[in-house]
């Protein structure tokens, strides 16, 4: 303490600036963190029938080139309140030092812009206050191609508790095939005005022509790798294990062939959609043959949610879900009553026309 008290204020300021400069001038690390205690996070909600898809088990976004996707940045305000920016950039998963650049084919077809940095940047942000930073030789966080977006500190979130949530729109100007199909990820950094990284979130990205096909292939490949378990037992151990299994099985039961693809879980119907966002929420789209069955399903969800709300009365998300279900039920009755009245009016109109013709 005596040493620190004896230091000049300018020396302390230079030490802090040097630490910040070394942080933003270093190579990116592909890890999620909240060093600034801002509870920084990204929420990616996949809309139905969109041109991009998200794989929850792979934490990976699949999207076409020049197609826009929306992602919400959320963080918690702290005192003293300071302006914050979001920096986003692409990075190779297996080579963080290699800059991700546009290919010459797509670059040549892009018209000349006033903002040359935007033309050369593979990542685009549709927000009007976006700044394009970096150079083609940049490798560190500060020097590589990136987009910098000032965040609106006054946009409160429905989560409450001092959270701020803002929607940002991004797109890509090249595909993974342009640079040898290398695996890429999108890095989001929460920064203050001096460039200090307060939080970071990493999202794997594949820019391709057929997002649905590539996502399904990668998820099947992941499941097949999980099913494969390397055998370390010797042949003698395997034979003895088979003998033990034969002794325990009844004589009238035949051994079934083992299969890596066997499962007791029934597949989701093709006309249903089950997705999950980055913040853990689930979305279910179903088709129901009768309105009575749909109403019963809604009432069942209301009952289960009410029980869960009694167990967790202070959970804001459960309370909001219960309110949404009650609103859905009210809208359900309103629309069907409206349709019923509409049919009655049509019936009376037809009856009136028939009577007029008869007279």
Coordinates of C-alpha atoms in Angstrom, one line a residue:
X1 CA 0.0 0.0 0.0
X2 CA 2.9 2.4 0.8
X3 CA 4.3 1.6 -2.6
X4 CA 1.0 2.3 -4.4
X5 CA 0.4 5.5 -2.4
X6 CA 3.9 6.7 -3.4
X7 CA 3.2 6.3 -7.1
X8 CA 2.3 9.3 -9.2
X9 CA -1.2 9.5 -10.6
X10 CA 0.1 9.7 -14.1
X11 CA 2.1 6.5 -13.6
X12 CA -1.0 4.7 -12.4
X13 CA -2.9 6.0 -15.4
X14 CA -0.2 4.9 -17.8
X15 CA -0.2 1.4 -16.2
X16 CA -3.9 1.0 -16.7
X17 CA -3.8 2.2 -20.3
X18 CA -0.9 -0.2 -21.0
X19 CA -3.0 -3.1 -19.5
X20 CA -6.0 -2.1 -21.7
X21 CA -3.9 -1.7 -24.8
X22 CA -2.2 -5.1 -24.3
X23 CA -5.7 -6.7 -23.9
X24 CA -7.2 -5.4 -27.1
X25 CA -3.9 -5.8 -29.0
X26 CA -3.7 -9.5 -28.2
X27 CA -5.0 -12.4 -30.3
X28 CA -8.6 -13.3 -29.6
X29 CA -9.4 -16.2 -27.3
X30 CA -12.5 -18.2 -28.3
X31 CA -14.1 -18.4 -24.8
X32 CA -17.2 -16.9 -23.3
X33 CA -16.6 -14.6 -20.3
X34 CA -18.0 -11.7 -18.3
X35 CA -14.9 -10.1 -16.8
X36 CA -16.7 -6.8 -16.4
X37 CA -19.6 -8.4 -14.4
X38 CA -22.2 -6.9 -16.9
X39 CA -24.0 -10.3 -17.4
X40 CA -23.3 -9.9 -21.1
X41 CA -25.1 -12.3 -23.4
X42 CA -26.5 -12.8 -26.9
X43 CA -30.0 -14.1 -27.7
X44 CA -30.6 -15.6 -31.1
X45 CA -34.3 -16.4 -31.8
X46 CA -34.8 -18.5 -35.0
X47 CA -38.0 -17.5 -36.7
X48 CA -40.1 -20.1 -38.5
X49 CA -39.4 -20.6 -42.2
X50 CA -36.3 -18.4 -42.2
X51 CA -33.3 -18.4 -44.5
X52 CA -31.0 -19.2 -41.6
X53 CA -31.0 -21.9 -38.9
X54 CA -29.4 -22.5 -35.5
X55 CA -28.2 -25.7 -34.1
X56 CA -28.4 -25.8 -30.3
X57 CA -26.1 -28.9 -29.8
X58 CA -23.4 -27.4 -32.0
X59 CA -24.0 -23.8 -30.9
X60 CA -23.8 -23.0 -34.6
X61 CA -25.5 -20.6 -37.0
X62 CA -26.1 -21.7 -40.6
X63 CA -27.0 -18.9 -43.0
X64 CA -26.8 -17.9 -46.6
X65 CA -24.6 -15.1 -48.0
X66 CA -26.2 -11.6 -48.1
X67 CA -29.0 -12.8 -45.8
X68 CA -29.7 -10.8 -42.6
X69 CA -30.2 -12.3 -39.2
X70 CA -31.2 -10.5 -36.0
X71 CA -29.5 -11.1 -32.7
X72 CA -30.2 -9.4 -29.4
X73 CA -27.4 -8.2 -27.2
X74 CA -28.3 -8.0 -23.5
X75 CA -26.3 -6.8 -20.5
X76 CA -26.9 -5.3 -17.1
X77 CA -26.2 -1.7 -16.3
X78 CA -23.8 -0.8 -13.6
X79 CA -22.9 2.4 -11.7
X80 CA -21.3 4.6 -12.7
X81 CA -23.0 4.2 -16.1
X82 CA -20.6 4.5 -19.0
X83 CA -21.1 4.3 -22.8
X84 CA -20.6 0.8 -24.2
X85 CA -19.9 -0.6 -27.7
X86 CA -20.3 -4.0 -29.2
X87 CA -17.5 -5.2 -31.4
X88 CA -18.1 -8.2 -33.7
X89 CA -15.6 -9.9 -36.0
X90 CA -15.1 -13.3 -37.7
X91 CA -12.4 -15.6 -36.6
X92 CA -11.1 -19.0 -37.8
X93 CA -11.7 -21.7 -35.2
X94 CA -8.4 -23.5 -35.6
X95 CA -6.2 -20.5 -36.5
X96 CA -7.1 -17.4 -34.5
X97 CA -4.1 -15.5 -35.9
X98 CA -5.3 -15.7 -39.5
X99 CA -7.4 -12.8 -40.7
X100 CA -10.7 -13.6 -42.3
X101 CA -10.8 -11.7 -45.6
X102 CA -13.2 -11.5 -48.5
X103 CA -12.4 -13.4 -51.7
X104 CA -11.5 -11.5 -54.8
X105 CA -14.5 -12.9 -56.8
X106 CA -17.1 -11.5 -54.5
X107 CA -15.0 -8.3 -53.8
X108 CA -14.9 -7.6 -57.6
X109 CA -18.6 -7.8 -58.0
X110 CA -19.3 -5.5 -55.0
X111 CA -19.7 -1.9 -56.1
X112 CA -17.3 0.8 -55.0
X113 CA -18.5 2.4 -51.8
X114 CA -17.7 5.6 -50.0
X115 CA -16.8 3.5 -47.0
X116 CA -14.0 1.3 -48.3
X117 CA -13.8 -0.5 -44.9
X118 CA -17.4 -1.7 -45.3
X119 CA -16.6 -3.0 -48.8
X120 CA -13.6 -5.0 -47.7
X121 CA -15.3 -6.3 -44.5
X122 CA -16.9 -9.8 -44.7
X123 CA -19.2 -9.0 -41.8
X124 CA -21.8 -6.4 -42.3
X125 CA -24.1 -4.7 -39.7
X126 CA -27.3 -3.0 -40.8
X127 CA -27.5 -0.6 -37.8
X128 CA -27.0 3.0 -39.0
X129 CA -24.3 4.0 -36.4
X130 CA -22.0 1.1 -37.3
X131 CA -18.3 1.8 -37.7
X132 CA -16.0 -0.5 -39.8
X133 CA -12.5 -1.0 -38.3
X134 CA -9.3 -2.8 -39.0
X135 CA -7.1 -3.7 -41.9
X136 CA -6.4 -6.7 -44.1
X137 CA -3.1 -7.4 -42.2
X138 CA -4.7 -7.1 -38.8
X139 CA -4.5 -10.1 -36.5
X140 CA -5.3 -8.8 -33.0
X141 CA -8.8 -7.7 -31.8
X142 CA -8.0 -4.1 -32.3
X143 CA -6.4 -4.4 -35.8
X144 CA -8.5 -7.0 -37.6
X145 CA -11.6 -6.3 -39.6
X146 CA -14.5 -5.8 -37.3
X147 CA -17.7 -3.8 -36.8
X148 CA -18.2 -1.5 -33.9
X149 CA -21.8 -0.5 -32.8
X150 CA -22.6 1.9 -30.0
X151 CA -25.2 0.5 -27.7
X152 CA -28.3 2.3 -26.5
X153 CA -28.1 2.4 -22.7
X154 CA -31.8 3.5 -22.4
X155 CA -33.4 0.4 -23.9
X156 CA -34.7 -1.5 -20.9
X157 CA -35.4 -5.2 -21.3
X158 CA -38.5 -7.2 -20.3
X159 CA -36.3 -9.2 -18.0
X160 CA -36.1 -6.3 -15.6
X161 CA -33.4 -6.0 -13.0
X162 CA -31.5 -3.3 -14.8
X163 CA -31.0 -5.3 -18.0
X164 CA -30.7 -3.6 -21.4
X165 CA -31.6 -5.4 -24.6
X166 CA -31.0 -4.2 -28.1
X167 CA -31.5 -5.9 -31.5
X168 CA -28.7 -5.9 -34.1
X169 CA -28.9 -7.1 -37.7
X170 CA -25.9 -8.8 -39.4
X171 CA -25.1 -10.3 -42.7
X172 CA -22.1 -11.9 -44.5
X173 CA -20.5 -10.9 -47.9
X174 CA -18.7 -14.2 -48.6
X175 CA -19.1 -18.0 -47.9
X176 CA -17.0 -20.5 -46.0
X177 CA -16.2 -22.1 -49.4
X178 CA -14.4 -18.9 -50.3
X179 CA -11.5 -19.6 -47.9
X180 CA -11.2 -23.4 -48.2
X181 CA -14.3 -24.3 -46.1
X182 CA -12.4 -23.5 -42.8
X183 CA -14.5 -23.4 -39.7
X184 CA -15.4 -19.9 -38.5
X185 CA -17.0 -18.3 -35.5
X186 CA -18.4 -14.9 -34.8
X187 CA -17.0 -13.2 -31.7
X188 CA -19.0 -10.5 -29.9
X189 CA -17.1 -8.2 -27.5
X190 CA -18.7 -5.8 -25.0
X191 CA -16.3 -2.8 -24.8
X192 CA -16.2 0.6 -23.1
X193 CA -15.1 3.7 -24.9
X194 CA -11.4 3.0 -24.2
X195 CA -11.6 -0.5 -25.8
X196 CA -11.5 -2.5 -22.5
X197 CA -13.2 -5.9 -23.2
X198 CA -15.9 -6.3 -20.5
X199 CA -17.5 -9.5 -21.8
X200 CA -17.3 -11.9 -24.8
X201 CA -19.6 -14.4 -26.4
X202 CA -18.6 -16.8 -29.3
X203 CA -21.0 -18.2 -31.9
X204 CA -19.9 -20.7 -34.5
X205 CA -21.0 -19.8 -38.0
X206 CA -21.2 -21.5 -41.4
X207 CA -22.1 -19.4 -44.4
X208 CA -23.4 -21.8 -47.1
X209 CA -25.9 -22.2 -49.8
X210 CA -28.1 -24.7 -48.1
X211 CA -28.3 -24.1 -44.3
X212 CA -30.9 -26.8 -43.5
X213 CA -28.9 -29.6 -45.3
X214 CA -25.6 -28.6 -43.7
X215 CA -27.1 -28.4 -40.2
X216 CA -28.7 -31.8 -40.5
X217 CA -25.5 -33.3 -41.8
X218 CA -23.4 -31.8 -39.0
X219 CA -25.9 -32.9 -36.3
X220 CA -26.0 -36.5 -37.6
X221 CA -22.2 -36.5 -37.7
X222 CA -22.2 -35.3 -34.0
X223 CA -24.7 -38.0 -33.0
X224 CA -22.7 -40.8 -34.8
X225 CA -19.5 -39.7 -33.0
X226 CA -21.3 -39.8 -29.6
X227 CA -22.5 -43.4 -30.3
X228 CA -19.1 -44.7 -31.2
X229 CA -17.2 -45.8 -28.1
X230 CA -13.7 -47.1 -28.5
X231 CA -13.2 -50.6 -27.2
X232 CA -10.2 -51.2 -24.9
X233 CA -11.0 -54.7 -23.8
X234 CA -9.0 -57.6 -25.1
X235 CA -10.4 -60.5 -27.1
X236 CA -10.3 -62.7 -24.0
X237 CA -12.3 -60.1 -22.0
X238 CA -14.8 -59.8 -24.8
X239 CA -15.3 -63.5 -25.0
X240 CA -15.7 -63.9 -21.3
X241 CA -18.2 -61.0 -21.2
X242 CA -20.2 -62.7 -24.0
X243 CA -20.3 -66.0 -21.9
X244 CA -21.5 -64.1 -18.9
X245 CA -24.3 -62.4 -20.9
X246 CA -25.3 -65.8 -22.3
X247 CA -25.6 -67.3 -18.8
X248 CA -27.8 -64.5 -17.6
X249 CA -30.2 -64.5 -20.6
X250 CA -33.2 -66.8 -20.5
X251 CA -33.2 -69.7 -22.9
X252 CA -36.3 -68.5 -24.7
X253 CA -34.9 -65.0 -25.3
X254 CA -32.8 -64.3 -28.4
X255 CA -30.0 -61.8 -28.3
X256 CA -30.8 -58.8 -30.4
X257 CA -28.2 -57.2 -32.7
X258 CA -26.9 -54.0 -31.3
X259 CA -27.2 -50.9 -33.3
X260 CA -25.8 -47.4 -32.8
X261 CA -28.9 -45.9 -34.3
X262 CA -31.4 -47.6 -32.0
X263 CA -33.3 -45.2 -29.7
X264 CA -36.6 -45.2 -27.7
X265 CA -37.2 -41.5 -28.5
X266 CA -39.8 -41.0 -31.3
X267 CA -38.8 -38.5 -33.9
X268 CA -40.6 -35.1 -34.0
X269 CA -43.3 -35.0 -36.8
X270 CA -42.2 -33.3 -40.0
X271 CA -44.9 -30.6 -39.7
X272 CA -43.9 -29.7 -36.1
X273 CA -41.0 -27.4 -35.3
X274 CA -39.0 -27.5 -32.0
X275 CA -36.3 -24.9 -31.6
X276 CA -34.4 -23.3 -28.7
X277 CA -32.8 -19.9 -28.4
X278 CA -29.4 -19.1 -26.9
X279 CA -30.9 -17.9 -23.6
X280 CA -32.5 -21.4 -23.1
X281 CA -36.1 -20.7 -24.1
X282 CA -38.0 -23.2 -26.1
X283 CA -40.3 -22.7 -29.1
X284 CA -42.9 -25.3 -30.3
X285 CA -45.0 -25.0 -33.4
X286 CA -47.7 -27.7 -33.7
X287 CA -50.6 -28.6 -36.0
X288 CA -53.9 -29.7 -34.4
X289 CA -56.8 -31.3 -36.3
X290 CA -59.5 -29.9 -34.0
X291 CA -60.0 -26.7 -32.2
X292 CA -61.2 -28.5 -29.1
X293 CA -57.9 -30.4 -28.9
X294 CA -56.0 -27.2 -29.3
X295 CA -58.0 -25.6 -26.5
X296 CA -57.4 -28.6 -24.2
X297 CA -53.7 -28.4 -24.9
X298 CA -53.6 -24.7 -24.0
X299 CA -55.5 -25.3 -20.8
X300 CA -53.1 -28.1 -19.9
X301 CA -50.2 -25.8 -20.4
X302 CA -51.9 -23.1 -18.2
X303 CA -52.4 -25.7 -15.4
X304 CA -48.7 -26.9 -15.5
X305 CA -47.5 -23.3 -15.7
X306 CA -49.7 -22.3 -12.7
X307 CA -48.3 -25.1 -10.6
X308 CA -44.7 -24.1 -11.6
X309 CA -45.6 -20.5 -10.7
X310 CA -46.7 -21.5 -7.2
X311 CA -43.4 -23.2 -6.7
X312 CA -41.4 -20.2 -8.0
X313 CA -43.6 -17.1 -7.4
X314 CA -40.7 -14.7 -8.1
X315 CA -39.7 -16.2 -11.5
X316 CA -40.4 -13.4 -14.0
X317 CA -40.1 -15.6 -17.1
X318 CA -42.6 -18.2 -15.8
X319 CA -45.0 -15.4 -14.9
X320 CA -44.7 -13.9 -18.3
X321 CA -45.3 -17.3 -19.9
X322 CA -48.5 -17.7 -17.8
X323 CA -49.7 -14.3 -19.0
X324 CA -49.0 -15.2 -22.6
X325 CA -50.9 -18.5 -22.3
X326 CA -53.9 -16.7 -20.8
X327 CA -53.8 -14.1 -23.6
X328 CA -53.6 -16.9 -26.1
X329 CA -56.7 -18.6 -24.6
X330 CA -58.7 -15.3 -24.7
X331 CA -57.7 -14.7 -28.3
X332 CA -58.7 -18.3 -29.1
X333 CA -62.2 -17.7 -27.9
X334 CA -62.4 -14.3 -29.5
X335 CA -61.4 -15.5 -33.0
X336 CA -63.7 -18.5 -33.0
X337 CA -66.7 -16.5 -31.7
X338 CA -66.0 -14.0 -34.5
X339 CA -66.0 -16.8 -37.0
X340 CA -69.2 -18.2 -35.6
X341 CA -70.9 -14.8 -35.8
X342 CA -69.7 -14.4 -39.4
X343 CA -71.2 -17.8 -40.4
X344 CA -74.5 -16.8 -38.8
X345 CA -74.6 -13.6 -40.7
X346 CA -73.9 -15.4 -44.0
X347 CA -76.6 -18.0 -43.2
X348 CA -79.1 -15.2 -42.5
X349 CA -78.1 -13.4 -45.7
X350 CA -78.6 -16.5 -47.8
X351 CA -81.9 -17.1 -46.1
X352 CA -83.1 -13.6 -46.8
X353 CA -82.1 -13.8 -50.5
X354 CA -84.0 -17.1 -50.8
X355 CA -87.1 -15.5 -49.3
X356 CA -86.9 -12.5 -51.6
X357 CA -86.6 -14.8 -54.6
X358 CA -89.6 -16.8 -53.4
X359 CA -91.8 -13.7 -53.1

